[in-house]
Coordinates of C-alpha atoms in Angstrom, one line a residue:
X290 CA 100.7 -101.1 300.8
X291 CA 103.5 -98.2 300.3
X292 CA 105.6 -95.9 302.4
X293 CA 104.6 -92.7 302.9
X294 CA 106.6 -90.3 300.6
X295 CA 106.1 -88.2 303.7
X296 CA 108.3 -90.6 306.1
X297 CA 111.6 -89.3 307.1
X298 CA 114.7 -91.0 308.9
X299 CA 116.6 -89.0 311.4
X300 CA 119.5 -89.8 313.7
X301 CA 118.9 -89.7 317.8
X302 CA 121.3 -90.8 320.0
X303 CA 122.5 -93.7 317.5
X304 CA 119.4 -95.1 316.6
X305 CA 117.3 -94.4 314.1
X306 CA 114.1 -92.7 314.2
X307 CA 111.4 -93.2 311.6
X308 CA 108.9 -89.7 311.7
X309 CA 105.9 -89.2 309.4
X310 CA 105.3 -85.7 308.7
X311 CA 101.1 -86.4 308.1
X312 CA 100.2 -88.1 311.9
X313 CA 103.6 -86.4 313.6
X314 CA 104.3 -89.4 314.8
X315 CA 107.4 -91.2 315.1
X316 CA 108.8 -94.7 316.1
X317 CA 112.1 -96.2 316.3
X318 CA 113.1 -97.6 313.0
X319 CA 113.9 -101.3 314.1
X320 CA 114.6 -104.1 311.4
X321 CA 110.9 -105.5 311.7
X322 CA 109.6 -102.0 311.1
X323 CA 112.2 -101.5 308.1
X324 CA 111.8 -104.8 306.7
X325 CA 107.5 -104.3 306.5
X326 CA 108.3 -100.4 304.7
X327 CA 110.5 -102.4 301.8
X328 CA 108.6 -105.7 301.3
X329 CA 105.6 -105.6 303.7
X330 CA 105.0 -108.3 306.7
X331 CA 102.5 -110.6 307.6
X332 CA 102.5 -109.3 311.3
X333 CA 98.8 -107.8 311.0
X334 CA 99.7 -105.9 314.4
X335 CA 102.7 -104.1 312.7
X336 CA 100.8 -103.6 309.8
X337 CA 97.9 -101.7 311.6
X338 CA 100.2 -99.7 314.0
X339 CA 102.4 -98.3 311.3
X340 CA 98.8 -97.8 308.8
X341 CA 97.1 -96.2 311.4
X342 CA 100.6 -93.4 311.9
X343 CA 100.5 -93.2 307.9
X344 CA 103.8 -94.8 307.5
X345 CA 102.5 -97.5 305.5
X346 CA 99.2 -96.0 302.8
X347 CA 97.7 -98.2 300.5
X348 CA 98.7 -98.6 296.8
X349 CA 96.3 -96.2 295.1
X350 CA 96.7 -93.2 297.6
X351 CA 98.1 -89.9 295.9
X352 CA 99.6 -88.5 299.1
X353 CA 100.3 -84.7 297.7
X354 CA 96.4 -84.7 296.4
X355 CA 95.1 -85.9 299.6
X356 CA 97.2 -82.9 301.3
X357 CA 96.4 -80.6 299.3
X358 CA 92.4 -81.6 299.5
X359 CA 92.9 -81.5 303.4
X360 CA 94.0 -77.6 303.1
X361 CA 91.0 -76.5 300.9
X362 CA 88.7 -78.5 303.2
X363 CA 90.1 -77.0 306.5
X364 CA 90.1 -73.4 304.4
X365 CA 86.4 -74.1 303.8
X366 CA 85.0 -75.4 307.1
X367 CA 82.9 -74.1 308.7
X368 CA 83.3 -75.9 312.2
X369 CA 85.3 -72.9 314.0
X370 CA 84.9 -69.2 313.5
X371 CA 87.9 -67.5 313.9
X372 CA 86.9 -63.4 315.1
X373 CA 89.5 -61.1 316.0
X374 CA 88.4 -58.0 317.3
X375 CA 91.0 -55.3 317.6
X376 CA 89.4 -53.4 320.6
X377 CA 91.6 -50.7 320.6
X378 CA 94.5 -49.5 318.2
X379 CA 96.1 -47.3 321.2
X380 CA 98.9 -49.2 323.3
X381 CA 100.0 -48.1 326.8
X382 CA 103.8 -49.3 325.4
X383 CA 106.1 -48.0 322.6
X384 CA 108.5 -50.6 321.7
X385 CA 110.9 -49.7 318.9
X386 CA 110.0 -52.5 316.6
X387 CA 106.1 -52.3 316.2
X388 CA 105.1 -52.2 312.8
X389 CA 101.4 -50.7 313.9
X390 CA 100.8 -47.2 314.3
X391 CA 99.3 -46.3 317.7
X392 CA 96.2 -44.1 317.4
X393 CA 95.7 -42.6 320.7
X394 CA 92.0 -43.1 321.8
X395 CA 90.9 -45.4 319.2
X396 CA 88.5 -47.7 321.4
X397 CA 85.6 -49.5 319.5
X398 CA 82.7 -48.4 320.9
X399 CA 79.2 -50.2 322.6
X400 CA 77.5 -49.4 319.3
X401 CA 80.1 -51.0 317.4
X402 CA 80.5 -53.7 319.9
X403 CA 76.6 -54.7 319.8
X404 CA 76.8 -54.8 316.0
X405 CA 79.4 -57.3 316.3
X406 CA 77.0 -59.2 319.2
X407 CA 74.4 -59.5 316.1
X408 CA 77.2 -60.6 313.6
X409 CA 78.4 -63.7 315.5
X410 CA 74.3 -64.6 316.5
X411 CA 73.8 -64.1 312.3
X412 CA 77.4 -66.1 311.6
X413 CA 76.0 -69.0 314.1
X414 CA 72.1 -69.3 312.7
X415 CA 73.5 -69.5 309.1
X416 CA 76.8 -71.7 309.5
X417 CA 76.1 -73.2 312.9
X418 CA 79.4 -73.1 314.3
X419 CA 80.8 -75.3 316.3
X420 CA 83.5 -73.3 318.1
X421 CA 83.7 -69.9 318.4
X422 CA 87.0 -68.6 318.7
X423 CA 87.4 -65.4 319.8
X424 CA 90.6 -63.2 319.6
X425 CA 91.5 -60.3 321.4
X426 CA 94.2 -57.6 319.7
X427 CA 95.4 -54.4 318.9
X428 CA 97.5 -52.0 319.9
X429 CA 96.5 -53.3 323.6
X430 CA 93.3 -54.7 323.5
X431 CA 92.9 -54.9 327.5
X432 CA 92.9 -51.0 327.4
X433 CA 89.2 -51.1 326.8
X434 CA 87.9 -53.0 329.8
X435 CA 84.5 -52.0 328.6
X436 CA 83.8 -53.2 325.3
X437 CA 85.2 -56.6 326.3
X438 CA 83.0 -57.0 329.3
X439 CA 79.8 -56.0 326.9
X440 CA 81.0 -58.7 324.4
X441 CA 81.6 -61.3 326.8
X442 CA 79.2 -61.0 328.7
X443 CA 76.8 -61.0 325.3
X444 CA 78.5 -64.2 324.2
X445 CA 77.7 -66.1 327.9
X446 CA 74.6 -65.7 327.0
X447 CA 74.5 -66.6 322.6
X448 CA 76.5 -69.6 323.9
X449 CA 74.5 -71.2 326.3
X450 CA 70.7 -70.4 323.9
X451 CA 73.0 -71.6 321.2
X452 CA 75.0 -74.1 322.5
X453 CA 78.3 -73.2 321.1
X454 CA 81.8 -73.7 322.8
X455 CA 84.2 -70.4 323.3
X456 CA 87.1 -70.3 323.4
X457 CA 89.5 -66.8 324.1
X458 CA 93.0 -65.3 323.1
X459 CA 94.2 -62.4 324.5
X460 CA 97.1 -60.7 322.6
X461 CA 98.4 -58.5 324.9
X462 CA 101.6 -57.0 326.7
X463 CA 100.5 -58.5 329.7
X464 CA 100.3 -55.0 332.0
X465 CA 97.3 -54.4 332.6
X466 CA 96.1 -58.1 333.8
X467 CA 93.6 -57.6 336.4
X468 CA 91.4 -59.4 338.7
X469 CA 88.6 -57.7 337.1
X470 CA 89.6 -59.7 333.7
X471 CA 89.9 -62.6 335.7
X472 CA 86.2 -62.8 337.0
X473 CA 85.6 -61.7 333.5
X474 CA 86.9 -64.4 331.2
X475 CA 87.3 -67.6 334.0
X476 CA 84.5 -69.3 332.8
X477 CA 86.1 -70.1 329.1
X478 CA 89.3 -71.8 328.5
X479 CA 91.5 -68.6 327.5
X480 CA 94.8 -68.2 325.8
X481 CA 97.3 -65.5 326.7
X482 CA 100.1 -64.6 324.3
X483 CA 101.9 -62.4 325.9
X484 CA 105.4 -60.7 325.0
X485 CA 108.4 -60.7 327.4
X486 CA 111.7 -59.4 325.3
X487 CA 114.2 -61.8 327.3
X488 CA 115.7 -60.4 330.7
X489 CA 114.2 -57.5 332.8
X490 CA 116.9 -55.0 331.9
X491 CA 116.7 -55.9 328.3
X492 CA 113.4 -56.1 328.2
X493 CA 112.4 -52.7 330.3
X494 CA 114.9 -51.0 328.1
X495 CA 113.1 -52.1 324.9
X496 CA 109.1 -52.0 326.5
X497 CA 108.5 -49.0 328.0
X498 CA 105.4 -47.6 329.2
X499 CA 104.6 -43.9 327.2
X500 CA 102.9 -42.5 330.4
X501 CA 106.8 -42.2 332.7
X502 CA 103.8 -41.6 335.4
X503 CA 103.3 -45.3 335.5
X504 CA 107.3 -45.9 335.8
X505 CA 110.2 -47.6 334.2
X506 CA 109.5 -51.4 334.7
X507 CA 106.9 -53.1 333.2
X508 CA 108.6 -56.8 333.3
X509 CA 107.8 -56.5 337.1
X510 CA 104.1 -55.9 336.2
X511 CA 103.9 -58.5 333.5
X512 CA 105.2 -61.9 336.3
X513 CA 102.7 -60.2 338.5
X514 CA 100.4 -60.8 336.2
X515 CA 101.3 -64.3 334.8
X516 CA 101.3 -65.2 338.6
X517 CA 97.6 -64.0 339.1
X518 CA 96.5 -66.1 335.9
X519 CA 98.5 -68.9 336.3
X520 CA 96.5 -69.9 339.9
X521 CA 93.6 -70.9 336.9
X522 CA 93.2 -74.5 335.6
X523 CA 91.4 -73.4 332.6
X524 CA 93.9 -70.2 331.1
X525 CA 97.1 -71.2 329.0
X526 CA 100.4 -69.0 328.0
X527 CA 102.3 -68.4 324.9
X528 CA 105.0 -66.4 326.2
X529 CA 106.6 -64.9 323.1
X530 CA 110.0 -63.3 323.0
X531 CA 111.1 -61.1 320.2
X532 CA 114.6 -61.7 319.9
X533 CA 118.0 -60.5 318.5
X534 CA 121.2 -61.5 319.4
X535 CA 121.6 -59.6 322.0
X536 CA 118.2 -60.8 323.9
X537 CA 119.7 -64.6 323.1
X538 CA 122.8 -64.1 325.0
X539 CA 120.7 -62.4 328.3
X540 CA 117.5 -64.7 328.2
X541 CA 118.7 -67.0 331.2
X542 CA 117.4 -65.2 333.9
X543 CA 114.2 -64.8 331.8
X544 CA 113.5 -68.7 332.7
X545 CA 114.1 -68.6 336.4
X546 CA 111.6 -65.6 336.6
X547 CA 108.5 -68.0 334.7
X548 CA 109.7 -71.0 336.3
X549 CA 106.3 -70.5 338.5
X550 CA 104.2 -71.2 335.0
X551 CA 102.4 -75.0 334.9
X552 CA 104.4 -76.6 331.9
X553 CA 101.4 -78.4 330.6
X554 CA 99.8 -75.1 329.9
X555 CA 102.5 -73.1 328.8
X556 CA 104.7 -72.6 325.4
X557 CA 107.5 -70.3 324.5
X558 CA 107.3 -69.0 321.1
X559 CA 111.0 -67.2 319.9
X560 CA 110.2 -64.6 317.0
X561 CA 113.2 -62.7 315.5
X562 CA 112.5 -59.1 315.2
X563 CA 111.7 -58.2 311.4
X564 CA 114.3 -55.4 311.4
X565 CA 117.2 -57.8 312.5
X566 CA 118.9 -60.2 310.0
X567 CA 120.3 -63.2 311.6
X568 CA 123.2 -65.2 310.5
X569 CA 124.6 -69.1 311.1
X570 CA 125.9 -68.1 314.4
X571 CA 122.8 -66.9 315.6
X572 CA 121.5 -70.0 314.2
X573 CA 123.1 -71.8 316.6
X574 CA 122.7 -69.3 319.6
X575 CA 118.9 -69.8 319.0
X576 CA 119.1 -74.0 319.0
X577 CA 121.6 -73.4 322.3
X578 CA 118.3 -71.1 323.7
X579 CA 115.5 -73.6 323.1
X580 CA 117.7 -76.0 324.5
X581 CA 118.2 -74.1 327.5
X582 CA 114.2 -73.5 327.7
X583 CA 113.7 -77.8 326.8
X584 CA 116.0 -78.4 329.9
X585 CA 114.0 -76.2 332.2
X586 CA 110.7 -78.7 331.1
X587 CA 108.9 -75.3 328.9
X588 CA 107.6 -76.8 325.4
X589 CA 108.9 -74.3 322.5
X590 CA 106.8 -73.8 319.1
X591 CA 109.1 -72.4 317.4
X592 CA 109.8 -74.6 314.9
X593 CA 106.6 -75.9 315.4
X594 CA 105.3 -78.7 312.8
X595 CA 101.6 -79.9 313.8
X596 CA 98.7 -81.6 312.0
X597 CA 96.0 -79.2 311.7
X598 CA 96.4 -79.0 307.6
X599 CA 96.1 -75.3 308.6
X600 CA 98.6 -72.9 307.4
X601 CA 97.0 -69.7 308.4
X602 CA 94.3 -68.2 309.6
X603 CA 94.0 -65.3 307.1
X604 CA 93.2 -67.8 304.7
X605 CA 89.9 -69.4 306.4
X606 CA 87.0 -68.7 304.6
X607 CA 85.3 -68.3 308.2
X608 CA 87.5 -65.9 309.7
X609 CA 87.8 -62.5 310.0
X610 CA 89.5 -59.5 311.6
X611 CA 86.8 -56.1 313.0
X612 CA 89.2 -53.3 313.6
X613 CA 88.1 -50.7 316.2
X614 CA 86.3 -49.0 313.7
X615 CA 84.0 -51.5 311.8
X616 CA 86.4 -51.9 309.1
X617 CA 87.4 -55.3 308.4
X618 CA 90.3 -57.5 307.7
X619 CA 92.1 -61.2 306.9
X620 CA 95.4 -60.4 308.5
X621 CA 96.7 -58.7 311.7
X622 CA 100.0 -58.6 310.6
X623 CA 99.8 -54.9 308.6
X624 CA 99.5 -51.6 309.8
X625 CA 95.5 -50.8 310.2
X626 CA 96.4 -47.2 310.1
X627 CA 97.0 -47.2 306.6
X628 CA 95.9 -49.9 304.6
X629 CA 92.6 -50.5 302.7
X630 CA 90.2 -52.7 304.6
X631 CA 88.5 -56.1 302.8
X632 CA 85.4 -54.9 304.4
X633 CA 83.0 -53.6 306.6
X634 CA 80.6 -54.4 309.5
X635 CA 77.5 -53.5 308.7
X636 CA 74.6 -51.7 311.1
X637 CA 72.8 -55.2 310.8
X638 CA 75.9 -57.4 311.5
X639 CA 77.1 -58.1 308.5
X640 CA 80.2 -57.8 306.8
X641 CA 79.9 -56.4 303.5
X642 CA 83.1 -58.2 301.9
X643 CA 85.3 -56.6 299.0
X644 CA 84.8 -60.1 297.1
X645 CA 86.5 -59.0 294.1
X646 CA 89.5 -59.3 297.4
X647 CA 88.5 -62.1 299.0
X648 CA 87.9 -64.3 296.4
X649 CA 91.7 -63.3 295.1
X650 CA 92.6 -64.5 298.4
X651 CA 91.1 -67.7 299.1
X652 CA 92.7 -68.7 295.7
X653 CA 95.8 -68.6 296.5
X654 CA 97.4 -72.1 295.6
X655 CA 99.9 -73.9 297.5
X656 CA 103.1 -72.8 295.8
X657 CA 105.3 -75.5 293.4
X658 CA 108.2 -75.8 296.0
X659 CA 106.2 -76.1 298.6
X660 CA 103.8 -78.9 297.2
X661 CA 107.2 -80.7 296.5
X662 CA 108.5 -80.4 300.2
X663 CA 108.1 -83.4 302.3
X664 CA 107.0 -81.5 305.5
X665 CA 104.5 -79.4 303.4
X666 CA 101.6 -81.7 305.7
X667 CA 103.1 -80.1 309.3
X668 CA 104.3 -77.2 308.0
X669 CA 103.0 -74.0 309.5
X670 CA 103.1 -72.4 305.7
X671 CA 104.5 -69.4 304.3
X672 CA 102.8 -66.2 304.7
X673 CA 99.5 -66.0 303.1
X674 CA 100.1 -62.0 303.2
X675 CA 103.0 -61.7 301.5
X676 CA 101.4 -64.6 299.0
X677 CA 98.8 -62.3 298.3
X678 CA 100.8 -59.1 297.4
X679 CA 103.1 -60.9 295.4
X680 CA 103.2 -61.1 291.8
X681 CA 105.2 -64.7 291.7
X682 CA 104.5 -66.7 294.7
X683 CA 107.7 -68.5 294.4
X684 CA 109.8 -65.7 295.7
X685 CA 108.3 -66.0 299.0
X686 CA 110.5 -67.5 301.7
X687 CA 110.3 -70.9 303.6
X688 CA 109.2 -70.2 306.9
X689 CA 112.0 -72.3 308.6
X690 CA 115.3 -71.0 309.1
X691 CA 118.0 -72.0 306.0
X692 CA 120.8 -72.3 308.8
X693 CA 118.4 -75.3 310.5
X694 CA 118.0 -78.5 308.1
X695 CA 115.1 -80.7 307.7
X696 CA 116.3 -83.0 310.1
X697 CA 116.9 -81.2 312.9
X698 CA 113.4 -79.6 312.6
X699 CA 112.0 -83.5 312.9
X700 CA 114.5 -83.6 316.2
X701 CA 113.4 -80.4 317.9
X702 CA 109.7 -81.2 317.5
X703 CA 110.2 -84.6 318.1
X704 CA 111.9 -83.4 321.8
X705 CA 109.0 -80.9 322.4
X706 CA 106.4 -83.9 322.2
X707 CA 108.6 -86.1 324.6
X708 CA 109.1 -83.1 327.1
X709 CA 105.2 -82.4 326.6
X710 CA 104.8 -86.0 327.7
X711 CA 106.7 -85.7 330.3
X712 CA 105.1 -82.5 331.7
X713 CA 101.6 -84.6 331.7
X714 CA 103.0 -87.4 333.6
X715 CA 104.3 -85.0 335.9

């Protein structure tokens, strides 16, 4: 038996913790534990517990291969399929920062709708799917009540013929949660990521509706809304803030207004808006915030490291994105107005793929400096777009923050599990 090359040693509180970056697990490093990692033990106990967290891997185990075979088997499987369905490409909002352009009555239609009905019945008889699960986007995807009724309601029914699991994400601004969508979707175990840009001045100021017939404060709608959903055992929140500086130094008040949110099912996810470059100070400000969130028992992501040897969903084989208008896509992130689709659905439910595209895509490598990284197993990965329009991988950017070492990464993530734990035992 070995290490793991993927063990690290961090410093909490004075003692030593040891954290393996493979089973995100973590013990503290005691002189028993220390002494078995440099010259083995004949405690078989140890032994196991620290095999069976990958600190210890036998002799003949090439840790980077096995990684990297664990990303091309999750980018082949064919367990889950991962459909996003951009409903509509309108939004009832106009935030400053959107990077989509809003086409006013852009609603995917029955017909399309029923094609893609046929497309997930043809995706299940020929890879027989485990999970099925199902994301809605857009613009605002809730703003066609419609379509998302007639899909639902045809998946009840594939599901239980079938017997497949579903499971839902709603990307959304959160306004326009109704109890209509809650007799809708309470059935499946739902997702709702929805964004709330710090306090409510801040965040009315910067998320306003286009219609002024509808008012001037859409934070009030959005609580309202979390407090309908969050009565239901079975629906979970990612409440995501797109932050500056600015929404960092108001976000307190933010936290007493959620404070009504079940902590097992909910996460904070802090985004930096694109446009905004952030500096070592913010840095800091931004370890200050989740700290602040961490106190008040909410689990943050966002210098998430998990285990799912997943970096992104764009480059799943079985994935894909239907646009309101049968075109298709790998990625939401880009601007559906204007850019070239992969492919397109079909009038018998099938996509017809740009191969010559996809193919370029799901051979993308794992770039040098990232195969040399020692979180490369838990890392969330760098962006599989940008990966794909550039000409020398290596000039894309490490997803974590360069003002945030290695090791304070293992300690954030480290405190979300323990404040996770703690939310279960509550």
């Amino acid at each position: 038996m070995k290490p793991s090359i993927y063990n690290h040693i961090v410093q909490l509180n004075g003692l030593e913790i040891l954290y393996n970056t493979i089973s995100n697990k973590y013990v503290i490093l005691s002189d028993k534990i220390s002494e078995c990692l440099s010259s083995g033990t004949s405690d078989f106990e140890l032994k196991t517990t620290l095999e069976n967290q990958n600190f210890i891997v036998d002799d003949d185990i090439n840790e980077q291969q096995l990684i990297e075979s664990l990303f091309l088997q999750r980018r082949y499987s064919s367990k889950i399929y991962q459909l996003i369905l951009n409903t509509s490409l309108d939004c009832n909002l106009s935030c400053w920062y959107c990077y989509e352009t809003h086409l006013p009555k852009s609603f995917m239609s029955i017909d399309l709708a029923n094609k893609i009905v046929k497309h997930i019945e043809i995706k299940f008889k020929t890879t027989h799917f485990e999970l099925l699960d199902l994301s809605f986007f857009g613009g605002e995807p809730m703003m066609n009540y419609k379509v998302i009724s007639f899909i639902l309601n045809s998946i009840k029914n594939l599901s239980k013929n079938y017997k497949f699991k579903v499971h839902l994400t709603f990307v959304t601004n959160g306004t326009l949660i109704s109890q209509r969508y809650i007799d809708l979707i309470q059935e499946f175990p739902t997702r709702f990521q929805v964004t709330i840009d710090g306090n409510k001045e801040h965040h009315n100021s910067t998320r306003k509706y286009k219609n002024s017939l509808y008012g001037a404060d859409s934070y009030s709608k959005i609580i309202e809304g979390l407090r309908m959903l969050n009565r239901y055992d079975n629906f979970y929140f990612t409440i995501r803030v797109n932050y500056d500086n600015e929404v960092l130094e108001n976000i307190k008040r933010l936290v007493s207004d959620i404070d009504f949110l079940n902590r097992c099912r909910s996460v904070i996810s802090l985004h930096k808006i694109w446009q905004y470059k952030a500096n070592e100070k913010d840095s800091s400000l931004l370890i200050n915030i989740i700290n602040y969130f961490n106190k008040h028992n909410f689990v943050v992501n966002t210098f998430s490291l998990h285990t799912h040897f997943d970096s992104c969903y764009a480059d799943n084989y079985n994935q894909a994105v239907i646009n309101y208008d049968g075109s298709v896509y790998k990625c939401t992130a880009k601007n559906f107005a204007k850019e070239l689709p992969a492919g397109y659905l079909n009038s018998m439910g099938f996509i017809e793929w740009n191969t010559k595209e996809i193919n370029k895509r799901l051979a993308l490598d794992i770039p040098e400096i990232c195969k040399q990284c020692t979180l490369l197993p838990s890392c969330p990965g760098i962006c599989s777009q940008k990966k794909y329009e550039k000409e020398d991988i290596n000039e894309i950017y490490c997803p974590f923050n360069k003002n945030i070492s290695k090791d304070d990464i293992i300690l954030l993530n480290i405190k979300q599990q323990l404040i996770a734990r703690k939310n279960e035992n509550l």
